[in-house]
């Protein structure tokens, strides 16, 4: 007479071993490569950001710490969840520390104007460009500046030819998507190989 | 060795310009400025400005184009677009015009009479992989007297999209 029971042999320990090995693989390489990828993105966006050749850049900081800096030098990598013991990076952000914080909020000191209740910084202006526009004094009666050749100018009106749209963030984002897709394909192969072992 | 007509950057951006002009500007009476720094917008209330951000289609990369829709805002007593309604409508029409599967490529060897290149098209696809959708869509409000909606599109040839082709066919 047949024993009245149902039995199924399962391979849970084997699957557990494989998952542990894949976890070690991810911890050891994937996270490091994702951070490296974002570092490449930071370098690229910095390279695509224009640098003024005549001026020393913009004033950043407050009080005695105020100094000249180029917007291109402000691109910063911020990894959240990194550093502490057993902490893994959960989010990596590239932001311009001169104009925005890591959450994307504009810094008050970097705001160069406000229109229709919305503020903007130099980063937005360079990203999307401007059409030709007049510049007139706001707080003084005339504009005062030095030309690239050092000549001192007083004038009541300047016709600005407009600013090119440098699209540094959008062009970097397109590259980042490509790099991330390639990384994903490479790692899928690695994980598949580990799973089949 | 000559570059095939469908891979020439000039033909690609001009085909994009032609597409915009045929499908967006004329039916909607919106003047379009294609990278002309002398474009005079003083008497216009609504216009489109086309900026080429990157040439790359036909070279295993992509062509990126920024389409800026401007709408004039005047003082309170005037009939300008204070609420931005005209801008929203124009941006929607532009989005609808660009929501296509393919854009025909033309050979502009004779600029006055471009000829369609048989079975050669451009695709509209953003970097996240979505077809017919813009790469970026942002309200830009920092210019005096106007409001702007900036749409960025990414164009590729089908050959650019294949994984790793040794040659373009």
Coordinates of C-alpha atoms in Angstrom, one line a residue:
Chain A
X1 CA 0.0 0.0 0.0
X2 CA 1.3 3.4 -0.9
X3 CA 2.2 5.9 1.8
X4 CA -0.5 8.7 1.9
X5 CA 1.7 11.8 1.7
X6 CA 2.9 14.4 -0.8
X7 CA 6.6 15.2 -1.0
X8 CA 8.6 17.7 -3.0
X9 CA 12.3 17.9 -2.9
X10 CA 13.3 21.6 -3.1
X11 CA 16.6 23.3 -3.6
X12 CA 16.2 26.2 -1.3
X13 CA 19.8 25.9 0.2
X14 CA 21.3 25.9 -3.3
X15 CA 19.3 29.0 -4.2
X16 CA 20.3 30.6 -0.9
X17 CA 23.9 30.0 -1.7
X18 CA 23.6 31.5 -5.2
X19 CA 21.8 34.6 -3.8
X20 CA 24.5 35.1 -1.2
X21 CA 27.2 35.0 -3.9
X22 CA 25.2 37.4 -6.1
X23 CA 24.7 39.7 -3.1
X24 CA 28.5 39.7 -2.5
X25 CA 29.1 40.5 -6.1
X26 CA 26.7 43.4 -6.0
X27 CA 28.2 44.8 -2.8
X28 CA 31.7 44.5 -4.1
X29 CA 31.3 46.0 -7.6
X30 CA 27.9 47.3 -8.6
X31 CA 27.6 50.0 -6.0
X32 CA 31.2 51.2 -6.7
X33 CA 30.5 51.3 -10.4
X34 CA 27.3 53.3 -10.0
X35 CA 29.1 55.9 -8.0
X36 CA 32.0 55.9 -10.5
X37 CA 29.4 56.4 -13.3
X38 CA 27.9 59.4 -11.5
X39 CA 31.4 60.8 -11.0
X40 CA 31.9 60.6 -14.8
X41 CA 28.6 62.4 -15.2
X42 CA 29.9 65.1 -12.8
X43 CA 33.0 65.6 -14.8
X44 CA 31.1 65.7 -18.1
X45 CA 28.6 68.3 -16.9
X46 CA 31.5 70.4 -15.5
X47 CA 33.2 70.2 -18.9
X48 CA 30.1 71.2 -20.8
X49 CA 29.5 74.2 -18.5
X50 CA 31.1 77.3 -20.1
X51 CA 33.9 79.2 -18.4
X52 CA 34.3 82.9 -18.8
X53 CA 37.8 83.6 -20.0
X54 CA 37.8 87.3 -19.1
X55 CA 36.3 87.3 -15.6
X56 CA 37.3 85.2 -12.6
X57 CA 33.7 83.8 -12.5
X58 CA 31.0 84.5 -10.0
X59 CA 31.2 85.5 -6.3
X60 CA 30.3 82.6 -4.0
X61 CA 30.2 82.3 -0.2
X62 CA 29.5 84.9 2.4
X63 CA 31.5 87.5 4.4
X64 CA 35.2 86.8 4.6
X65 CA 34.7 83.5 2.8
X66 CA 33.4 85.2 -0.3
X67 CA 35.5 84.3 -3.3
X68 CA 35.5 84.2 -7.1
X69 CA 34.6 80.8 -8.7
X70 CA 33.4 79.4 -12.0
X71 CA 30.0 77.8 -12.1
X72 CA 31.7 74.9 -13.8
X73 CA 33.7 74.2 -10.6
X74 CA 30.5 73.9 -8.5
X75 CA 29.3 70.5 -9.8
X76 CA 29.4 68.2 -6.8
X77 CA 28.7 64.5 -6.3
X78 CA 26.6 63.7 -3.2
X79 CA 26.0 60.1 -2.2
X80 CA 23.4 59.5 0.3
X81 CA 23.7 56.5 2.5
X82 CA 27.5 56.1 2.1
X83 CA 30.2 56.1 4.7
X84 CA 28.8 54.6 7.8
X85 CA 29.3 51.0 8.7
X86 CA 26.9 48.7 6.8
X87 CA 25.4 51.6 5.0
X88 CA 25.0 51.3 1.2
X89 CA 24.6 54.2 -1.2
X90 CA 20.9 54.6 -2.0
X91 CA 20.9 57.8 -4.0
X92 CA 23.7 59.6 -5.8
X93 CA 23.1 63.2 -6.9
X94 CA 25.1 65.6 -9.0
X95 CA 24.2 69.2 -8.2
X96 CA 25.8 72.6 -8.5
X97 CA 26.7 73.6 -5.0
X98 CA 27.0 77.3 -5.9
X99 CA 23.3 77.6 -7.0
X100 CA 21.4 74.6 -5.7
X101 CA 21.4 72.1 -2.8
X102 CA 21.4 68.4 -3.2
X103 CA 17.6 68.4 -3.0
X104 CA 17.4 70.7 -6.1
X105 CA 16.4 73.8 -4.1
X106 CA 17.8 77.2 -5.2
X107 CA 20.2 78.9 -2.8
X108 CA 19.0 82.4 -1.9
X109 CA 22.4 83.9 -2.5
X110 CA 22.6 82.5 -6.0
X111 CA 19.3 83.8 -7.2
X112 CA 19.9 86.4 -9.9
X113 CA 16.3 87.5 -10.5
X114 CA 12.7 86.8 -10.2
X115 CA 9.9 87.0 -12.7
X116 CA 6.2 86.1 -12.4
X117 CA 6.9 84.8 -8.9
X118 CA 9.6 82.4 -10.0
X119 CA 13.3 82.7 -9.2
X120 CA 16.2 81.7 -11.4
X121 CA 20.0 81.3 -11.1
X122 CA 22.9 81.4 -13.6
X123 CA 22.6 77.6 -14.0
X124 CA 19.1 78.0 -15.6
X125 CA 20.2 80.8 -17.8
X126 CA 23.2 78.8 -19.2
X127 CA 21.1 75.6 -19.5
X128 CA 18.3 77.1 -21.6
X129 CA 19.9 80.3 -23.0
X130 CA 18.3 83.7 -23.4
X131 CA 17.0 85.6 -26.4
X132 CA 18.6 89.0 -27.2
X133 CA 17.5 91.5 -24.5
X134 CA 18.2 95.0 -23.2
X135 CA 20.0 95.6 -19.9
X136 CA 19.1 98.7 -17.9
X137 CA 20.2 99.8 -14.4
X138 CA 17.9 98.8 -11.5
X139 CA 19.4 100.4 -8.4
X140 CA 21.7 103.0 -10.0
X141 CA 21.2 105.6 -12.7
X142 CA 23.8 104.1 -15.0
X143 CA 25.5 100.8 -15.7
X144 CA 29.2 100.6 -14.8
X145 CA 31.5 97.8 -16.0
X146 CA 34.9 97.1 -17.5
X147 CA 35.3 95.6 -21.0
X148 CA 37.4 92.6 -21.8
X149 CA 40.2 94.9 -22.8
X150 CA 40.0 96.8 -19.6
X151 CA 38.2 99.9 -20.7
X152 CA 35.9 101.5 -18.1
X153 CA 32.3 102.0 -19.4
X154 CA 29.4 104.1 -18.0
X155 CA 26.1 103.6 -20.0
X156 CA 22.4 103.7 -19.4
X157 CA 21.6 100.9 -21.7
X158 CA 23.2 97.7 -23.1
X159 CA 21.8 95.5 -25.9
X160 CA 22.7 92.0 -24.9
X161 CA 23.0 89.6 -27.9
X162 CA 21.5 86.7 -25.9
X163 CA 23.1 83.7 -24.4
X164 CA 23.6 80.3 -26.1
X165 CA 21.7 77.4 -24.6
X166 CA 24.5 75.2 -23.4
X167 CA 22.2 72.4 -22.3
X168 CA 24.9 70.9 -20.1
X169 CA 22.5 69.1 -17.8
X170 CA 20.3 67.7 -20.6
X171 CA 23.3 66.5 -22.7
X172 CA 24.8 64.8 -19.7
X173 CA 21.5 63.2 -18.8
X174 CA 21.4 61.6 -22.3
X175 CA 24.9 60.3 -21.9
X176 CA 24.1 59.0 -18.4
X177 CA 21.2 57.0 -19.6
X178 CA 23.4 55.4 -22.2
X179 CA 26.1 54.6 -19.7
X180 CA 23.6 53.3 -17.2
X181 CA 22.0 51.0 -19.8
X182 CA 25.5 49.6 -20.7
X183 CA 26.3 49.1 -17.1
X184 CA 23.0 47.3 -16.6
X185 CA 23.7 45.0 -19.5
X186 CA 27.2 44.2 -18.3
X187 CA 26.0 43.4 -14.8
X188 CA 23.0 41.3 -16.0
X189 CA 25.6 39.1 -17.7
X190 CA 27.7 38.8 -14.6
X191 CA 24.7 38.0 -12.4
X192 CA 23.5 35.4 -15.0
X193 CA 26.9 33.8 -15.0
X194 CA 26.9 33.6 -11.2
X195 CA 23.4 32.1 -11.1
X196 CA 24.4 29.4 -13.6
X197 CA 27.5 28.3 -11.6
Chain B
X1 CA 34.4 58.4 -49.7
X2 CA 31.3 60.4 -49.5
X3 CA 28.8 60.5 -46.6
X4 CA 25.4 59.1 -47.6
X5 CA 22.7 61.8 -47.9
X6 CA 20.7 60.5 -45.0
X7 CA 23.8 60.8 -42.6
X8 CA 24.6 64.4 -43.4
X9 CA 24.0 66.7 -40.5
X10 CA 22.8 69.5 -42.7
X11 CA 20.1 67.3 -44.3
X12 CA 19.1 66.0 -40.8
X13 CA 18.6 69.4 -39.2
X14 CA 17.0 70.9 -42.3
X15 CA 14.6 67.9 -42.4
X16 CA 13.7 68.6 -38.8
X17 CA 13.2 72.3 -39.6
X18 CA 11.0 71.5 -42.6
X19 CA 8.9 69.1 -40.6
X20 CA 8.3 71.8 -37.9
X21 CA 7.5 74.4 -40.5
X22 CA 5.1 72.1 -42.4
X23 CA 3.4 70.7 -39.3
X24 CA 3.5 73.4 -36.7
X25 CA 4.3 76.9 -37.9
X26 CA 2.2 77.4 -41.0
X27 CA -1.2 75.9 -39.9
X28 CA -1.0 77.8 -36.6
X29 CA 0.4 81.1 -38.0
X30 CA 3.3 81.0 -35.7
X31 CA 6.5 82.4 -37.0
X32 CA 9.5 80.2 -36.6
X33 CA 13.1 81.3 -36.1
X34 CA 15.7 78.7 -37.1
X35 CA 18.9 79.8 -35.4
X36 CA 18.8 83.3 -36.9
X37 CA 20.3 85.9 -34.6
X38 CA 18.7 88.7 -36.5
X39 CA 15.2 87.3 -36.2
X40 CA 13.0 90.3 -35.3
X41 CA 10.3 89.4 -32.8
X42 CA 9.2 93.0 -31.9
X43 CA 5.8 92.8 -33.5
X44 CA 5.1 89.2 -32.6
X45 CA 3.0 87.9 -29.8
X46 CA 3.7 84.2 -30.2
X47 CA 6.7 82.6 -31.9
X48 CA 8.9 79.5 -32.0
X49 CA 12.6 79.5 -31.7
X50 CA 14.6 76.4 -32.8
X51 CA 18.0 75.8 -31.4
X52 CA 20.2 72.9 -32.4
X53 CA 22.0 71.7 -29.2
X54 CA 23.9 68.8 -30.7
X55 CA 24.6 67.2 -34.1
X56 CA 25.0 63.4 -33.8
X57 CA 22.3 61.5 -35.7
X58 CA 23.9 59.5 -38.5
X59 CA 27.0 59.1 -36.4
X60 CA 25.8 56.5 -33.8
X61 CA 24.7 59.4 -31.6
X62 CA 21.7 61.7 -31.6
X63 CA 20.6 65.2 -32.7
X64 CA 19.2 67.3 -29.9
X65 CA 17.0 70.2 -30.6
X66 CA 15.5 72.8 -28.2
X67 CA 12.1 74.2 -29.3
X68 CA 11.3 77.4 -27.4
X69 CA 7.7 78.7 -27.7
X70 CA 7.5 82.3 -26.6
X71 CA 4.4 84.3 -25.7
X72 CA 4.4 88.0 -25.2
X73 CA 3.2 89.3 -21.8
X74 CA 2.3 93.0 -21.7
X75 CA 1.1 95.3 -19.0
X76 CA -2.2 94.7 -17.2
X77 CA -4.2 97.1 -19.4
X78 CA -3.1 95.3 -22.6
X79 CA -4.3 92.0 -24.1
X80 CA -1.0 90.1 -23.5
X81 CA -0.8 86.5 -22.4
X82 CA -0.7 87.2 -18.7
X83 CA -2.3 83.9 -17.8
X84 CA -0.1 81.9 -20.2
X85 CA -3.1 80.4 -21.9
X86 CA -1.8 81.1 -25.4
X87 CA 1.6 79.6 -24.5
X88 CA 0.0 76.4 -23.1
X89 CA -2.1 76.0 -26.3
X90 CA 0.9 76.6 -28.6
X91 CA 3.0 74.1 -26.6
X92 CA 0.2 71.5 -26.8
X93 CA 0.0 72.0 -30.6
X94 CA 3.8 71.6 -30.8
X95 CA 3.7 68.5 -28.7
X96 CA 1.0 67.1 -30.9
X97 CA 2.9 67.9 -34.1
X98 CA 6.0 66.2 -32.7
X99 CA 4.1 63.1 -31.6
X100 CA 4.9 61.1 -34.7
X101 CA 6.5 57.8 -35.4
X102 CA 8.8 59.1 -38.1
X103 CA 10.0 62.2 -39.8
X104 CA 10.8 62.0 -43.5
X105 CA 14.5 62.8 -44.4
X106 CA 15.1 65.1 -47.3
X107 CA 18.1 65.7 -49.5
X108 CA 18.8 69.4 -49.5
X109 CA 21.4 69.4 -52.3
X110 CA 19.1 71.8 -54.0
X111 CA 17.8 73.8 -51.0
X112 CA 14.9 75.3 -52.8
X113 CA 13.5 71.9 -53.8
X114 CA 14.4 69.2 -51.3
X115 CA 13.8 65.7 -52.4
X116 CA 12.6 62.9 -50.0
X117 CA 15.2 60.2 -49.4
X118 CA 13.5 56.9 -50.1
X119 CA 12.8 54.9 -46.9
X120 CA 15.0 57.1 -44.7
X121 CA 13.4 58.6 -41.6
X122 CA 14.2 60.1 -38.2
X123 CA 12.7 58.8 -35.0
X124 CA 11.7 60.9 -32.1
X125 CA 12.8 59.1 -29.0
X126 CA 14.0 60.4 -25.6
X127 CA 16.9 59.0 -23.7
X128 CA 14.6 57.0 -21.4
X129 CA 13.5 55.1 -24.5
X130 CA 10.1 56.6 -24.9
X131 CA 9.1 57.2 -28.5
X132 CA 7.4 60.4 -29.7
X133 CA 8.1 62.1 -26.3
X134 CA 10.3 65.1 -25.5
X135 CA 13.5 64.7 -23.6
X136 CA 12.7 67.7 -21.5
X137 CA 9.7 70.1 -21.1
X138 CA 10.3 73.2 -18.9
X139 CA 8.7 76.6 -18.3
X140 CA 11.5 79.1 -18.5
X141 CA 10.5 82.5 -17.1
X142 CA 13.4 84.8 -16.8
X143 CA 13.1 87.1 -19.8
X144 CA 11.4 90.5 -19.5
X145 CA 8.0 90.7 -21.2
X146 CA 7.7 87.1 -22.4
X147 CA 7.0 83.7 -21.0
X148 CA 8.7 80.7 -22.6
X149 CA 8.1 76.9 -22.7
X150 CA 11.2 75.0 -23.7
X151 CA 10.8 71.5 -25.2
X152 CA 13.8 69.4 -26.0
X153 CA 13.6 66.6 -28.5
X154 CA 16.1 63.9 -29.4
X155 CA 16.2 62.5 -32.9
X156 CA 17.9 59.4 -34.2
X157 CA 18.1 57.4 -37.4
X158 CA 16.9 53.8 -37.0
X159 CA 20.6 52.8 -37.7
X160 CA 21.8 54.8 -34.8
X161 CA 19.5 52.9 -32.5
X162 CA 20.8 49.4 -33.4
X163 CA 23.0 47.9 -30.7
X164 CA 26.4 47.9 -32.3
X165 CA 26.2 47.9 -36.1
X166 CA 29.5 47.5 -37.9
X167 CA 28.2 49.5 -40.8
X168 CA 25.3 51.7 -41.8
X169 CA 23.4 50.0 -44.5

